[in-house]
Structure formats: C-alpha cells, structure tokens
Short mmCIF file of C-alpha atoms in Angstrom, two decimals:
data_model
loop_
_atom_site.label_atom_id
_atom_site.label_comp_id
_atom_site.label_asym_id
_atom_site.label_seq_id
_atom_site.Cartn_x
_atom_site.Cartn_y
_atom_site.Cartn_z
CA MET A 1 4.24 -2.67 -0.76
CA ALA A 2 3.85 -4.61 -3.71
CA ALA A 3 4.53 -7.73 -2.04
CA LEU A 4 2.27 -7.64 0.47
CA ARG A 5 -0.47 -7.07 -2.11
CA GLY A 6 -2.13 -10.04 -3.08
CA ARG A 7 -2.55 -11.54 -6.52
CA SER A 8 -5.29 -14.22 -5.77
CA TYR A 9 -6.86 -13.74 -2.54
CA PRO A 10 -10.47 -14.28 -1.61
CA HIS A 11 -11.05 -10.76 -0.59
CA PRO A 12 -10.61 -8.43 -3.10
CA ILE A 13 -9.87 -5.63 -1.11
CA LEU A 14 -6.28 -6.94 -0.03
CA GLU A 15 -5.45 -6.31 -3.48
CA THR A 16 -5.42 -2.57 -2.54
CA VAL A 17 -3.12 -0.28 -0.89
CA GLN A 18 -4.64 2.29 1.85
CA LEU A 19 -3.41 6.01 1.42
CA GLU A 20 -4.46 8.15 4.24
CA GLY A 21 -3.77 11.86 3.94
CA ALA A 22 -3.36 13.85 6.85
CA GLU A 23 -4.39 17.71 7.63
CA GLY A 24 -0.63 18.68 7.63
CA GLY A 25 0.46 17.18 4.65
CA GLY A 26 1.99 13.84 5.73
CA GLY A 27 0.18 10.78 4.62
CA TRP A 28 0.33 6.89 5.31
CA LEU A 29 0.52 4.12 2.91
CA ARG A 30 -0.58 0.76 4.13
CA ALA A 31 -0.67 -3.07 2.91
CA THR A 32 -1.50 -6.60 4.01
CA HIS A 33 -2.45 -9.63 3.03
CA LEU A 34 -3.49 -10.93 6.55
CA ASN A 35 -0.28 -12.58 7.56
CA ALA A 36 1.88 -9.56 7.31
CA GLY A 37 1.60 -5.84 6.73
CA ALA A 38 3.78 -2.63 6.08
CA GLU A 39 2.95 0.88 7.07
CA LEU A 40 5.19 3.61 5.32
CA GLN A 41 5.03 7.06 6.01
CA VAL A 42 5.21 9.43 3.00
CA PRO A 43 5.73 13.10 2.52
CA LEU A 44 2.66 14.64 0.64
CA ILE A 45 2.76 17.95 -1.17
CA ARG A 46 -0.56 18.94 -0.11
CA VAL A 47 -3.62 17.65 1.18
CA LYS A 48 -7.00 19.36 -0.14
CA ARG A 49 -9.37 17.28 2.64
CA PRO A 50 -8.06 14.79 4.73
CA GLY A 51 -9.07 11.24 4.60
CA THR A 52 -8.39 7.66 3.49
CA VAL A 53 -8.75 6.10 0.27
CA GLN A 54 -8.25 2.57 -1.26
CA LEU A 55 -5.90 2.25 -4.08
CA PRO A 56 -6.21 -0.44 -6.80
CA LEU A 57 -2.48 -0.77 -7.09
CA LEU A 58 -2.69 -2.52 -10.65
CA ALA A 59 -4.53 0.16 -12.01
CA VAL A 60 -2.75 2.97 -10.47
CA THR A 61 0.36 1.92 -11.42
CA LYS A 62 -0.76 2.11 -14.89
CA ALA A 63 -2.15 5.40 -14.73
CA LEU A 64 1.17 6.71 -13.16
CA ALA A 65 3.42 5.18 -15.53
CA GLY A 66 4.73 7.99 -17.30
CA ALA A 67 4.36 10.44 -14.92
CA ARG A 68 7.53 9.75 -12.58
CA ALA A 69 8.40 13.31 -11.66
CA ALA A 70 5.04 15.02 -12.32
CA SER A 71 2.45 15.88 -9.53
CA VAL A 72 -0.25 13.68 -9.05
CA ASP A 73 -3.72 14.37 -7.31
CA ILE A 74 -5.92 11.84 -6.00
CA GLU A 75 -9.20 12.66 -5.16
CA GLU A 76 -12.47 10.53 -3.92
CA LEU A 77 -15.54 11.81 -5.88
CA ALA A 78 -18.73 11.94 -3.99
CA PRO A 79 -21.08 8.94 -4.64
CA ASP A 80 -24.16 9.97 -6.85
CA THR A 81 -26.22 7.31 -4.63
CA LEU A 82 -25.65 6.04 -1.67
CA PRO A 83 -25.71 2.27 -1.82
CA ALA A 84 -27.74 0.92 0.70
CA ARG A 85 -25.36 -1.33 2.34
CA SER A 86 -21.63 -1.42 1.17
CA ASP A 87 -20.09 -4.74 0.52
CA ALA A 88 -16.56 -5.92 1.32
CA ARG A 89 -16.22 -7.86 -1.79
CA THR A 90 -17.65 -4.97 -4.07
CA PRO A 91 -16.02 -1.60 -5.21
CA CYS A 92 -18.41 1.28 -4.18
CA ARG A 93 -16.51 4.60 -4.40
CA LYS A 94 -14.69 5.78 -7.18
CA ILE A 95 -11.31 8.00 -7.08
CA VAL A 96 -9.71 9.90 -9.72
CA VAL A 97 -6.04 9.68 -10.34
CA GLY A 98 -4.71 12.69 -12.50
CA THR A 99 -1.43 13.85 -13.84
CA PRO A 100 -0.61 17.12 -15.72
CA ARG A 101 -1.31 14.96 -18.74
CA SER A 102 -4.25 12.70 -18.16
CA SER A 103 -6.76 11.68 -15.84
CA VAL A 104 -8.64 8.26 -15.12
CA THR A 105 -11.32 7.22 -12.69
CA LEU A 106 -11.01 4.28 -10.97
CA PRO A 107 -13.15 1.78 -8.80
CA ALA A 108 -12.39 1.86 -5.19
CA PHE A 109 -13.30 -0.18 -2.07
CA ASP A 110 -14.49 1.54 1.01
CA PRO A 111 -11.65 2.05 3.65
CA GLU A 112 -13.94 0.44 6.39
CA TYR A 113 -13.39 -2.99 5.07
CA PHE A 114 -9.38 -2.82 5.20
CA PRO A 115 -8.02 -4.89 8.05
CA VAL A 116 -6.52 -3.03 10.88
CA LEU A 117 -2.48 -3.41 10.81
CA THR A 118 -1.48 -4.18 14.39
CA ARG A 119 1.35 -2.30 15.74
CA HIS A 120 4.03 -4.18 17.30
CA GLU A 121 7.11 -2.61 19.61
CA LEU A 122 10.25 -3.40 17.86
CA PRO A 123 13.21 -4.39 20.28
CA GLN A 124 15.45 -2.16 18.15
CA HIS A 125 15.02 0.71 15.41
CA VAL A 126 16.89 0.52 12.03
CA GLU A 127 16.63 3.78 9.73
CA LEU A 128 17.98 3.55 6.22
CA PRO A 129 17.03 5.42 3.21
CA ALA A 130 14.45 3.90 0.93
CA TRP A 131 16.71 3.15 -1.85
CA ARG A 132 18.97 1.33 0.10
CA LEU A 133 16.29 -0.95 1.31
CA MET A 134 15.04 -1.43 -2.34
CA ARG A 135 18.67 -2.56 -3.16
CA LEU A 136 18.76 -4.90 -0.43
CA ILE A 137 15.03 -6.45 -1.68
CA THR A 138 16.16 -6.62 -5.60
CA ARG A 139 19.53 -8.30 -4.58
CA THR A 140 17.91 -10.96 -2.32
CA VAL A 141 14.30 -11.52 -3.75
CA PHE A 142 15.54 -14.02 -6.45
CA ALA A 143 16.33 -16.52 -3.43
CA SER A 144 12.59 -16.29 -2.48
CA ASP A 145 9.71 -18.40 -3.77
CA GLU A 146 6.37 -17.01 -3.86
CA ASN A 147 4.89 -20.23 -4.62
CA ALA A 148 5.64 -22.12 -1.84
CA THR A 149 3.41 -23.17 0.72
CA ARG A 150 5.80 -22.61 3.61
CA TYR A 151 5.81 -18.39 4.26
CA ALA A 152 9.50 -18.32 5.37
CA LEU A 153 10.65 -19.45 1.50
CA GLY A 154 8.20 -16.92 0.36
CA GLY A 155 10.00 -13.41 1.65
CA CYS A 156 13.08 -12.02 2.49
CA ALA A 157 14.57 -12.02 5.96
CA PHE A 158 16.88 -9.09 7.24
CA GLU A 159 18.48 -9.09 10.65
CA PHE A 160 20.11 -6.46 12.69
CA GLU A 161 22.81 -7.22 14.91
CA ASP A 162 26.37 -5.55 16.08
CA ASN A 163 24.86 -2.45 13.92
CA ALA A 164 24.85 -3.93 10.89
CA LEU A 165 22.15 -5.06 8.82
#
C-alpha cells in the first residue's frame, strides 16, 4: 500500500490511505495513485461506528511507531462547524489515532474525493499469506526504479503460471 501512496502528486488525497470499517468488524484498506490501486481486506477487532476515513499515511505511521502489539483506536471527530464547501485539496476533517500510551489528532480529507477503484475480474485466483507476499516484494523491489518515467520499471511483476508464483 505504501508504494501506491504518492509522494509528489498534484492531488494531496492520493497521499492518504482509505480505511472503511463495516458493521460486522471487517474493514478495507484502499490506496491508489490513479494509474494503479490496491484494496486489502483487514480484520478489525471492533467497529464502534461504521464509516470511511482517509488516513494520512506518514502521520499515522509515526503515531503508531511504538504500538506494534497494542490495540489502536481510530475515530473521526465531529466537526465544530461544517465548511460551506469542502475542497479536495484541503483537509476538512479530523481523526484521532489512539493507543494505550498516547493519542494524536490528525487532519484528514473528505473520503468523497478519494478516487473510486475499478474492480477487474482476474482470470486466476492466487491466495498466499501476507508475510510471503511481503517477502516477495522486499526481495525484488531493489531492481525497480521509482524515478523512471516508464511505469513498468517502477514496480515488481509477479506472474502465476503452472501453479507457481
């Protein structure tokens, strides 16, 4: 997901990750930079209020640096005053990210402006543990060039053929 988060995109909302919490305790993380997108289903222990928030990834990562095994609460604050018109380039909401040791209030964007990810039906289905996918990425990402103007050189390609990835 971090690879899809843009560093210098003209739309600041692309530097965020969308978290959607569903009533049953499940959730989805989404990231995109318009050319590619990722959607990951995540288990959530408890969802107090179903909804969607935009997480500023760098700030949330810093806030959670010491909370590896602890539970994390993410909650959107009710706005004091509603803006006359929200803007796609300006954070207009606030979220609180809390751990047992600390909490931090962060500015957040309106999820309404986050680009919709188009789902595609894949010809084959591959299921593997997350740690194995992370190992594949970390062992191959050294060969990518994130500064290349050709997109194919800026990422890793994994192919599934003859029951092997």
